[in-house]
Structure formats: structure tokens, C-alpha cells
Short mmCIF file of C-alpha atoms in Angstrom, two decimals:
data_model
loop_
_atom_site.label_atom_id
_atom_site.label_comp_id
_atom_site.label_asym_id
_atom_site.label_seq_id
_atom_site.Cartn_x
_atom_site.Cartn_y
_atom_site.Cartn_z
CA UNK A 1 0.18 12.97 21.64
CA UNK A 2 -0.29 12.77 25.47
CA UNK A 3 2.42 10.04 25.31
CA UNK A 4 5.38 11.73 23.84
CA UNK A 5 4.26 15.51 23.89
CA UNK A 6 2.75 17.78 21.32
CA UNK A 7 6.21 18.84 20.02
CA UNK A 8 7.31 15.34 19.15
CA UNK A 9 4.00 14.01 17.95
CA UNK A 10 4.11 16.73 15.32
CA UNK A 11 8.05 16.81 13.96
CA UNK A 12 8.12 12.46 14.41
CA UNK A 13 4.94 10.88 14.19
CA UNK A 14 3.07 13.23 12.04
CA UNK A 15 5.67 12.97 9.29
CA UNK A 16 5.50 9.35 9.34
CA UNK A 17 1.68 9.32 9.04
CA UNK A 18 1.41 11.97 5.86
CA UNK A 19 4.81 9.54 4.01
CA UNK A 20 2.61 5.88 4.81
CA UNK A 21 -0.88 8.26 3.42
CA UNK A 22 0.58 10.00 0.76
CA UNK A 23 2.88 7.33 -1.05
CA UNK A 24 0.31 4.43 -0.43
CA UNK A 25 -2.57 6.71 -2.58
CA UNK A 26 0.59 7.26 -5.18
CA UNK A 27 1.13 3.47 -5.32
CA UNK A 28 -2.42 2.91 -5.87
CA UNK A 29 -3.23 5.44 -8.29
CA UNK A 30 0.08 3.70 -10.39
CA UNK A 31 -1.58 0.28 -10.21
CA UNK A 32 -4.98 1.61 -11.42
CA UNK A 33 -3.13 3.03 -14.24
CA UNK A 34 -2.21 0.11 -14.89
CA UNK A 35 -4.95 -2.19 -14.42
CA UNK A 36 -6.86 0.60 -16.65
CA UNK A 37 -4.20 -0.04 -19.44
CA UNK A 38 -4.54 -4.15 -19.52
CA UNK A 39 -8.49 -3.75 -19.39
CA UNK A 40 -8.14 -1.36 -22.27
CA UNK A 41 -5.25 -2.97 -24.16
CA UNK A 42 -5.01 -2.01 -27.69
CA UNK A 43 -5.53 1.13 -27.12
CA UNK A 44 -3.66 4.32 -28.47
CA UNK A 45 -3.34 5.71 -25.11
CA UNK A 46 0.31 5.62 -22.84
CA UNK A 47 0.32 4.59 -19.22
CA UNK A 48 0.64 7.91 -18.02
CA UNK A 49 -2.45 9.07 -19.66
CA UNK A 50 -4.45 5.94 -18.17
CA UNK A 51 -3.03 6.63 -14.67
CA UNK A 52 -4.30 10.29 -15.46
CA UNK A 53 -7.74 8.70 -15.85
CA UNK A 54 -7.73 6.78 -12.59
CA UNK A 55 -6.37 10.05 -10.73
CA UNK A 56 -9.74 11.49 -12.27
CA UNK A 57 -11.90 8.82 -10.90
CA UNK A 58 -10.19 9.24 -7.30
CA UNK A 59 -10.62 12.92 -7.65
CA UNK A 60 -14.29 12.53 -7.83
CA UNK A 61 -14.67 9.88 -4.76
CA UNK A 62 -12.32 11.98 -3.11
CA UNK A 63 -15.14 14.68 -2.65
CA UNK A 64 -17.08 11.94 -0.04
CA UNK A 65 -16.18 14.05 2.89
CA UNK A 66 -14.93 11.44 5.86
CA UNK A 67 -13.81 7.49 6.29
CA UNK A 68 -17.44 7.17 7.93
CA UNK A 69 -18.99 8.06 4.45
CA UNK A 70 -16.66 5.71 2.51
CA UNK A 71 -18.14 2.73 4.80
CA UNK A 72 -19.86 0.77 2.47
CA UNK A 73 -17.51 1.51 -0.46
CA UNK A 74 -15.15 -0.75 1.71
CA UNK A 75 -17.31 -3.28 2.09
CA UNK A 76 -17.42 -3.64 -1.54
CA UNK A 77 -13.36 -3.36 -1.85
CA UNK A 78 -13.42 -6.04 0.77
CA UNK A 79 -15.43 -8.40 -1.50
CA UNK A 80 -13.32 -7.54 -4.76
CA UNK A 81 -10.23 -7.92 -2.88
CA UNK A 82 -11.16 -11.33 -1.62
CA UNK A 83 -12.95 -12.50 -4.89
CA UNK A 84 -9.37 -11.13 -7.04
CA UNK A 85 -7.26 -13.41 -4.98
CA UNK A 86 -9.71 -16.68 -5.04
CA UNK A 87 -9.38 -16.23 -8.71
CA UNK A 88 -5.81 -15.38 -8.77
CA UNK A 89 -5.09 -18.79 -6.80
CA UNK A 90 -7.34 -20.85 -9.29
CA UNK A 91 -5.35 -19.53 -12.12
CA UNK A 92 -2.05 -20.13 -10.55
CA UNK A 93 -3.24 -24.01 -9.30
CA UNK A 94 -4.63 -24.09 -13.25
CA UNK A 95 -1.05 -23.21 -14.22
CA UNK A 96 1.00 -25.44 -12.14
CA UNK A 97 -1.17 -28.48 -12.79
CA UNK A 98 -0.33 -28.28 -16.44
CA UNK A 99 3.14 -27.07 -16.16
CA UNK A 100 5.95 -29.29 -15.98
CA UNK A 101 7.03 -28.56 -12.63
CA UNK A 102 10.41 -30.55 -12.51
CA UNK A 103 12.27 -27.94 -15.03
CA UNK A 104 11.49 -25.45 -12.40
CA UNK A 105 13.68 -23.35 -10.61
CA UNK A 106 13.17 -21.86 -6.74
CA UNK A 107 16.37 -20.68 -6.01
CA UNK A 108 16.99 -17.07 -5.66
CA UNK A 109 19.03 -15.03 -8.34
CA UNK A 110 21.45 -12.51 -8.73
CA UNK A 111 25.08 -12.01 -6.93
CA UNK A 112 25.18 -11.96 -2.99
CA UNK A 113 24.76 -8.03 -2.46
CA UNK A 114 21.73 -8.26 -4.80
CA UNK A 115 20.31 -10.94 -2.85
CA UNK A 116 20.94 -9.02 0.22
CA UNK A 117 19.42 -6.28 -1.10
CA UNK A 118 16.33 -8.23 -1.95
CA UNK A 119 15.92 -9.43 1.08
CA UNK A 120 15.73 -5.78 2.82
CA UNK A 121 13.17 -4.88 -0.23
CA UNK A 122 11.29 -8.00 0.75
CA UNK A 123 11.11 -7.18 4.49
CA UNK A 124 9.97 -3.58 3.15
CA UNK A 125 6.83 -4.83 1.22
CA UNK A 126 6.19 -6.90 3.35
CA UNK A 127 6.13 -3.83 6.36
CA UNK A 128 3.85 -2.65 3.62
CA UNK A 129 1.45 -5.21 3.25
CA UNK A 130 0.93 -6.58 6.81
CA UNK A 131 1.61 -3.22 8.03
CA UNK A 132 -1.02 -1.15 6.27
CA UNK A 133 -3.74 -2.69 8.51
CA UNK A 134 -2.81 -0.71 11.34
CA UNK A 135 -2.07 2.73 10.23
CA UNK A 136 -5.95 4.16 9.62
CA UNK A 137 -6.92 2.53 12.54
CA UNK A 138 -5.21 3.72 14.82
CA UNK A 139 -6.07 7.57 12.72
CA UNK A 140 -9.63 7.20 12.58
CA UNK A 141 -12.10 7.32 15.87
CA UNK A 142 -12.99 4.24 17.38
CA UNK A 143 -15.64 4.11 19.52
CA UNK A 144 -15.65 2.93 23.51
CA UNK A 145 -14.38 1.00 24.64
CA UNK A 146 -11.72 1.79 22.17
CA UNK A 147 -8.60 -0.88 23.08
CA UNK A 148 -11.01 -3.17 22.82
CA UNK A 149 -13.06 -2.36 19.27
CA UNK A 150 -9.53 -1.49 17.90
CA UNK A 151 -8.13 -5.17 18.94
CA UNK A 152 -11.22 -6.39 17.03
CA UNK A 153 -10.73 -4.18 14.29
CA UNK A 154 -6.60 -5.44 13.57
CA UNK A 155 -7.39 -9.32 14.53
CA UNK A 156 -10.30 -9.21 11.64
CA UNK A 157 -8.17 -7.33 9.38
CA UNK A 158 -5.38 -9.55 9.54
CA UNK A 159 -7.55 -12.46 9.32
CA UNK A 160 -8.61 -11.47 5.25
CA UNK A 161 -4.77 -10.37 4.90
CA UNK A 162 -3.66 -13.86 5.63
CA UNK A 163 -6.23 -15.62 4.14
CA UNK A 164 -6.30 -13.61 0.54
CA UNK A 165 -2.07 -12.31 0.48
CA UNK A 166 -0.47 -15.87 1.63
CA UNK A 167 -2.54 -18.29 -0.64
CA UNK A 168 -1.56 -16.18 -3.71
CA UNK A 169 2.00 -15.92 -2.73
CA UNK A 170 2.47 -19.77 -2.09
CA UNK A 171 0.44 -20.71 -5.07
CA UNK A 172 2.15 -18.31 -6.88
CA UNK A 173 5.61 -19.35 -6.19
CA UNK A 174 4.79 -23.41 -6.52
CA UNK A 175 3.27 -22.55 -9.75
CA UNK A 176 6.14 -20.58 -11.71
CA UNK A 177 8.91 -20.30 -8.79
CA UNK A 178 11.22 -17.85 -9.28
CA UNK A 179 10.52 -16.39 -12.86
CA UNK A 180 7.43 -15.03 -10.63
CA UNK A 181 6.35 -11.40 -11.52
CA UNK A 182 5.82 -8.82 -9.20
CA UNK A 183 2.15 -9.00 -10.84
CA UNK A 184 1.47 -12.25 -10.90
CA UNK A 185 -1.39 -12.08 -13.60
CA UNK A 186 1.27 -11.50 -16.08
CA UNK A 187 2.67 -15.07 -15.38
CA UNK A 188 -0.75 -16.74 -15.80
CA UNK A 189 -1.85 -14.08 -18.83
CA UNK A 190 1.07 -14.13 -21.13
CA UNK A 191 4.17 -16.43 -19.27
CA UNK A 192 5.82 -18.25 -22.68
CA UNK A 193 2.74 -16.82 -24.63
CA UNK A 194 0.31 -19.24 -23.17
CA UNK A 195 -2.82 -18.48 -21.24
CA UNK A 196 -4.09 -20.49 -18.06
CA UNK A 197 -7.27 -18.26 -17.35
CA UNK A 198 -9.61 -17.13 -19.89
CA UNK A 199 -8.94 -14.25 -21.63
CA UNK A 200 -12.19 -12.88 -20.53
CA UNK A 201 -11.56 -13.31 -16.64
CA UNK A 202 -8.71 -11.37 -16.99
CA UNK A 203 -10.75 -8.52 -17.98
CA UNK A 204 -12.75 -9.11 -14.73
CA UNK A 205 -9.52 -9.50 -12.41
CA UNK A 206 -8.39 -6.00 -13.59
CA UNK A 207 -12.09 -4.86 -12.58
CA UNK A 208 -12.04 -6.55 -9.24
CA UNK A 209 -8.18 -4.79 -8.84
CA UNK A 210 -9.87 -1.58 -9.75
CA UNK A 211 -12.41 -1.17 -7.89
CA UNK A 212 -9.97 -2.32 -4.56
CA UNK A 213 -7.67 0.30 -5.23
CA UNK A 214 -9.96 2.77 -5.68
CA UNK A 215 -11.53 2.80 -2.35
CA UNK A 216 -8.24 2.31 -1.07
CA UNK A 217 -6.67 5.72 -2.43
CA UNK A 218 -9.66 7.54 -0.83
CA UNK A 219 -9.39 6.04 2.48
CA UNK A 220 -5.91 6.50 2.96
CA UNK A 221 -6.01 10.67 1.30
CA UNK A 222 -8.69 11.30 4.52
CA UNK A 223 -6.19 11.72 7.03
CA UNK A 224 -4.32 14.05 4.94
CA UNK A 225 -7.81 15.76 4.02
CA UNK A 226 -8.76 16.25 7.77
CA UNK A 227 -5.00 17.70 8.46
CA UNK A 228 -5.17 20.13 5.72
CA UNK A 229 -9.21 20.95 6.06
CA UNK A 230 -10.38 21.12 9.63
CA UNK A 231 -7.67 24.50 10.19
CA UNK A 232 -9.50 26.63 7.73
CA UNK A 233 -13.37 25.04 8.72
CA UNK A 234 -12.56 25.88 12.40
CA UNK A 235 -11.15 29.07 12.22
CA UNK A 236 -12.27 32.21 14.10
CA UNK A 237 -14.41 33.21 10.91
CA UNK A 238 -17.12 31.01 10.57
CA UNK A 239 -17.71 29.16 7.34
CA UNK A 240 -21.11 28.90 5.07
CA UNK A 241 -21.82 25.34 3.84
CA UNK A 242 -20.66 26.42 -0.17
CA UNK A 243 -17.52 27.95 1.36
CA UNK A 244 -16.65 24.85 2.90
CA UNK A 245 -17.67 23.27 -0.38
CA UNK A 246 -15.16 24.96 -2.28
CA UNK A 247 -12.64 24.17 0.33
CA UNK A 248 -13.07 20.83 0.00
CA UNK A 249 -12.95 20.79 -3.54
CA UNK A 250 -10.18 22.41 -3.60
CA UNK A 251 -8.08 20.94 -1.19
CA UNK A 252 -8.70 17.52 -2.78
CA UNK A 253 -8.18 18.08 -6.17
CA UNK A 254 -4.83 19.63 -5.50
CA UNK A 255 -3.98 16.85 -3.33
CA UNK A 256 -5.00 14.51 -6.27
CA UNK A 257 -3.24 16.65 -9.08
CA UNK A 258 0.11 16.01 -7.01
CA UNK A 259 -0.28 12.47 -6.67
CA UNK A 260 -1.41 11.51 -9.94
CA UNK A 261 1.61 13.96 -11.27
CA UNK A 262 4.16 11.49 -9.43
CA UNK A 263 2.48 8.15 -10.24
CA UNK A 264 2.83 9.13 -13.89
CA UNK A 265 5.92 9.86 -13.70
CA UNK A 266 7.79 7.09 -11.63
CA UNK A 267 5.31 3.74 -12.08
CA UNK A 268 7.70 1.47 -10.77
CA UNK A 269 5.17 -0.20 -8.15
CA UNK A 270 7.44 -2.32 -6.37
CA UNK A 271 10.27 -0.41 -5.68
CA UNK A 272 7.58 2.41 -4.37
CA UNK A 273 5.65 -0.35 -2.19
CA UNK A 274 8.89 -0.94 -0.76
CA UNK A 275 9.92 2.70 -0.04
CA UNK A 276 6.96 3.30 1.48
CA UNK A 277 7.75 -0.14 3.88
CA UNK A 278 10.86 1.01 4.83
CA UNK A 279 10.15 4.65 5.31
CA UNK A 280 6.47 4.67 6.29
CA UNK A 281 5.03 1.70 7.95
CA UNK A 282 7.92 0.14 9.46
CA UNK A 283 8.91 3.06 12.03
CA UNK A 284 5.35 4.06 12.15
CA UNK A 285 4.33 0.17 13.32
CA UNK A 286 7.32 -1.42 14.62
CA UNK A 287 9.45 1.13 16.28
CA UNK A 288 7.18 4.22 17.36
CA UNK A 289 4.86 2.02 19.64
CA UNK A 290 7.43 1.04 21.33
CA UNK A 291 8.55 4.18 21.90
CA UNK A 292 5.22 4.95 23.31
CA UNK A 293 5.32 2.33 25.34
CA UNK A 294 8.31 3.25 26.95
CA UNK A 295 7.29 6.40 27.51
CA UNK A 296 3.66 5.93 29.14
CA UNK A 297 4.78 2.35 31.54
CA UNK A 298 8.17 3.41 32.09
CA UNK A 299 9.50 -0.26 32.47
CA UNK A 300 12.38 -0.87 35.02
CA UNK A 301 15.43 0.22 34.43
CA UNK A 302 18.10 -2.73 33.88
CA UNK A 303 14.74 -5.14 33.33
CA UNK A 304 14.49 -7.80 30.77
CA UNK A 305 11.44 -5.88 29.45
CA UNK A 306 13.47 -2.76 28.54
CA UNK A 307 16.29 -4.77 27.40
CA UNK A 308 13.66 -6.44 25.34
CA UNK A 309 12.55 -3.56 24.22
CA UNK A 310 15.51 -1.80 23.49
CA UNK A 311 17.05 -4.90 21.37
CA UNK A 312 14.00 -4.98 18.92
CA UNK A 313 14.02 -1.28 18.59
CA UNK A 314 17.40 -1.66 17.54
CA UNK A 315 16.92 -4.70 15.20
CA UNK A 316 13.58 -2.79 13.37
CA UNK A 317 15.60 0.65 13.11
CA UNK A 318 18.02 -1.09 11.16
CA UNK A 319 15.71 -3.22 9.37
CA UNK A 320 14.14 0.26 8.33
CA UNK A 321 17.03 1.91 7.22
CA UNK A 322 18.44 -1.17 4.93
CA UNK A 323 15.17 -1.80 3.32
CA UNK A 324 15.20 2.35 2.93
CA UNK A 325 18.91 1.77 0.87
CA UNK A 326 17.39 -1.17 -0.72
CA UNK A 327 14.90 0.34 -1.78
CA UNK A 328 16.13 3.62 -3.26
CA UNK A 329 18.52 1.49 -5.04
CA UNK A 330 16.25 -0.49 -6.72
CA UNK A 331 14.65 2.65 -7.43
CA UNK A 332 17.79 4.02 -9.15
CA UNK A 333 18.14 0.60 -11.07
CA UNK A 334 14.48 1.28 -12.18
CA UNK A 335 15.17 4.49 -13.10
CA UNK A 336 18.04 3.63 -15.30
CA UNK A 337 15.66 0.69 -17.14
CA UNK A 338 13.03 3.11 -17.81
CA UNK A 339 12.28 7.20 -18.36
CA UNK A 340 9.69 9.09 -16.56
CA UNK A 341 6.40 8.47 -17.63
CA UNK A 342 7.10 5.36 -19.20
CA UNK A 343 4.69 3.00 -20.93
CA UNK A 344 5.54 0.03 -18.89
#
């Protein structure tokens, strides 16, 4: 805020912050649908009733009342993320060792404007994924020396990014090239009605995905929480500890009910990962620091630095708004495939 002004931290950054919060707990709440589905399969139930369960389940853990208190939670999301991938990388070395590799195929398909296209979604999740460590950081309180704890903070983060996302993605891609799935455990589940995991692990992958995404939605709703809360609990007219209560209870289930509303409608996880790269995370962590940046050092005018600058500005703004086209057009393409709340 002291950087840019009140005015513009409010009608630019702001925005950014609730669109990254909002659409990654919508994402999430769509996968634990789901993941709730495939551990359930067989069931009578439609997706949109299973994603109504998970929004259920957030709504409750929603009622912690700050990040601090989801602490531990996150340690145990930590541990299922890293334990989901280790076993997601067996399966997919398990795969390609007993696949005949040589009938495989890596090159990418489609016609040159839906390459293109790809490409800019690709860029988008990727925004997403490598992006996401960032954002509640630098929202949450970090303790003195802060530049210091924060750095600490983003180089361990990234650290269990790149050790859990790339393995899966290489393995992935050696294992079944480019017939791979956006969810890669239908490849390794069902791929040509074989199984190369079994059947009872995938139960416990879908656990281990549940449990990740769980935590997840509730850290990224506290921002929004905090926004919408702290108004009403430090107004002129003190509150008593039920009234708060009921604020809080009410604020978050609300919250919830919209989310879960829109992730049972439109549970097309990919295209809304990369809508939320291209219209969240990569502004909010490629071009808005920058803008900071020039705004607090001031470098010289006509300097390589600002040129610098300026040039990847310009190359991540347009990065943004392809992977934003991209995206809404797979989006429309999606939308054309399926129906709202459909039992994908």
C-alpha cells in the first residue's frame, strides 16, 4: 500500500488478490468433488452432489478462525501432498516399465492455433502452480525480520513444488506421452482398461488428494475472511464474543455456499486452473512487483534496469492476456462438451 498508494492498492491489487483466493478455493472444492466421486464410485450420487459434500466439509474447517490456527492442518497437507506424488511417480514408472514404449507418441496435437492456444493455457497453469507459493505469503504476517523469514518461507516452498510437481510431470509424460490426462491417475487407473497400481491404493491416493485440498481451500478463503470480517469486529460498536460468533459463521458459510454453487456448476478443472493463471497469479506475481519496484527505487531513467524492467513487464502482460483468451476459450470448448453440473 505505501508503495503505490491506498487508492491503487484497493481498485488493482486488491482485485487481483480476492480472483487468485476465490477461484483457487473453487478449483479445489471441484477436485474434492471429484476425488469424493472415484473414492465412492458406484455410487447413485452425481458429481455435483459429491462436490456439495466437500463444500460441506470446507464449510466446517472454514469456522478455524485465522491461517495461524490452520498451522498444523498444513503440516499434514504437506505430508499427503508429498506422499500422493511419491506414489503417483511409482505408478507411472510401474506403467512405463511394462508398456511398450516404442508405439508411443510425444508430439503435440491439434492444428497450429490450437497448439498455440495450448501453449498460453500451459504458461497459465503453470503461473498457477509455481505461482501459488507466493500469494498467502506475501498476505499473511511474517514476523521480523520479515524479507528475510519471507525469503525462507518461498525458497522452502518451492523446494517441495519442484521436488513433488516435476517428477510427476516427467514420469508422467515418459510413461504415456501425449495421451496424458490432465489427472494423471486416470492413465494409470483405467488407460486401455488395465490397471498399474492396485485398485486399493487408488482409494488411498484420492484420500491423500483429499485431505491436500482441503486444507488448501481454507487457507486460501482466510484472506477473503479477514477482508470481509475485521470491518464489522472493529467497528465503533463493540462486539460480544457470540456476536462475533455468528459473524463468523455467517460470513463463511455464505462465502462457501457461493463457491461450492460455481464448482458444481462448471467442473472443468483445467480450464479454471488456467483462468485463474492468467487472470490471478500471473499479474499478481509477475507484473505487479515490478510495478512496485519501480515505484519504491525509482531506477534511472534511460537505464538498462528500467529498460529491463519495462521489456518483461511487457512480455508477462501479454503472456497474461493470451493465456486469459486461451483460457476462456477452452472454457467455451468445455462448455460446449458438457452442461452445467455435469457428471464428469
Amino acid at each position: 500500500m505505501q508503495a503505490i498508494g491506498e487508492r491503487w492498492s484497493t481498485y488493482l491489487v486488491a482485485p487481483l488478490q480476492f480472483i487468485v483466493c476465490f477461484a483457487t478455493v473453487v478449483s479445489c472444492i471441484v477436485l474434492g468433488g471429484q476425488a469424493l466421486k472415484a473414492i465412492f464410485e458406484g455410487q447413485e450420487l452425481s458429481l455435483y452432489q459429491f462436490t456439495i459434500v466437500f463444500g460441506c466439509m470446507h464449510m466446517l474447517l472454514s469456522q478455524l478462525p485465522s491461517l495461524h490456527s490452520l498451522r498444523h492442518l498444513n503440516l499434514c497437507a504437506l505430508l499427503a501432498s508429498i506422499s500422493y506424488c511419491a506414489l503417483v511417480v511409482y505408478g507411472c514408472i510401474s506403467a512405463g516399465s511394462t508398456r511398450d514404449l516404442r508405439n508411443h507418441e510425444y508430439s503435440i496435437k491439434g492444428t497450429h492455433p490450437q497448439k498455440m492456444f495450448g501453449v498460453f493455457n500451459a504458461v497459465s497453469i503453470l503461473s498457477n502452480v509455481y505461482g501459488n507459493v507466493i500469494t498467502v505469503e506475501i498476505q499473511s504476517t511474517i514476523r521480523q525480520p520479515a524479507a528475510r523469514n519471507m525469503m525462507r518461507g518461498l525458497l522452502l516452498c518451492y523446494v517441495v513444488v519442484i521436488s513433488t510437481i516435476l517428477p510427476v510431470a516427467v514420469t508422467g509424460y515418459w510413461a504415456f506421452g501425449n495421451i496424458s490426462n490432465g489427472n494423471i491417475l486416470q492413465n494409470i487407473f483405467s488407460e486401455g482398461g488395465k490397471q498399474y497400481m492396485p485398485s486399493w491404493s487408488f482409494i488411498l491416493l484420492n484420500i491423500l488428494i483429499l485431505v491436500q485440498l482441503i486444507v488448501t481451500s481454507v487457507m486460501y478463503s482466510q484472506p477473503t475472511f479477514t477482508v470481509l470480517e475485521e470491518p464489522l469486529y472493529y467497528s465503533k460498536k463493540p462486539m460480544t464474543m457470540w456476536q462475533g460468533i455468528l459473524l463468523r459463521l455467517a460470513s463463511r458459510c455464505i462465502f462457501t455456499v457461493f463457491a461450492t454453487l460455481l464448482a458444481a456448476m462448471l467442473p472443468y478443472f483445467g480450464s479454471i486452473n488456467a483462468l485463474i493463471g492468467a487472470l490471478g497469479y500471473t499479474p499478481l506475481v509477475f507484473v505487479v512487483p515490478k510495478i512496485f519496484y519501480l515505484c519504491v527505487f525509482k531506477p534511472r531513467s534511460g537505464g538498462l534496469e528500467r529498460r529491463l524492467i519495462y521489456f518483461t513487464l511487457a512480455i508477462f502482460s501479454a503472456i497474461s492476456f493470451m493465456g486469459c483468451v486461451a483460457s476462456v476459450q477452452q472454457l467455451v470448448m468445455d462448455a460446449k462438451k458438457y452442461h452445467l453440473f455435469a457428471n464428469l
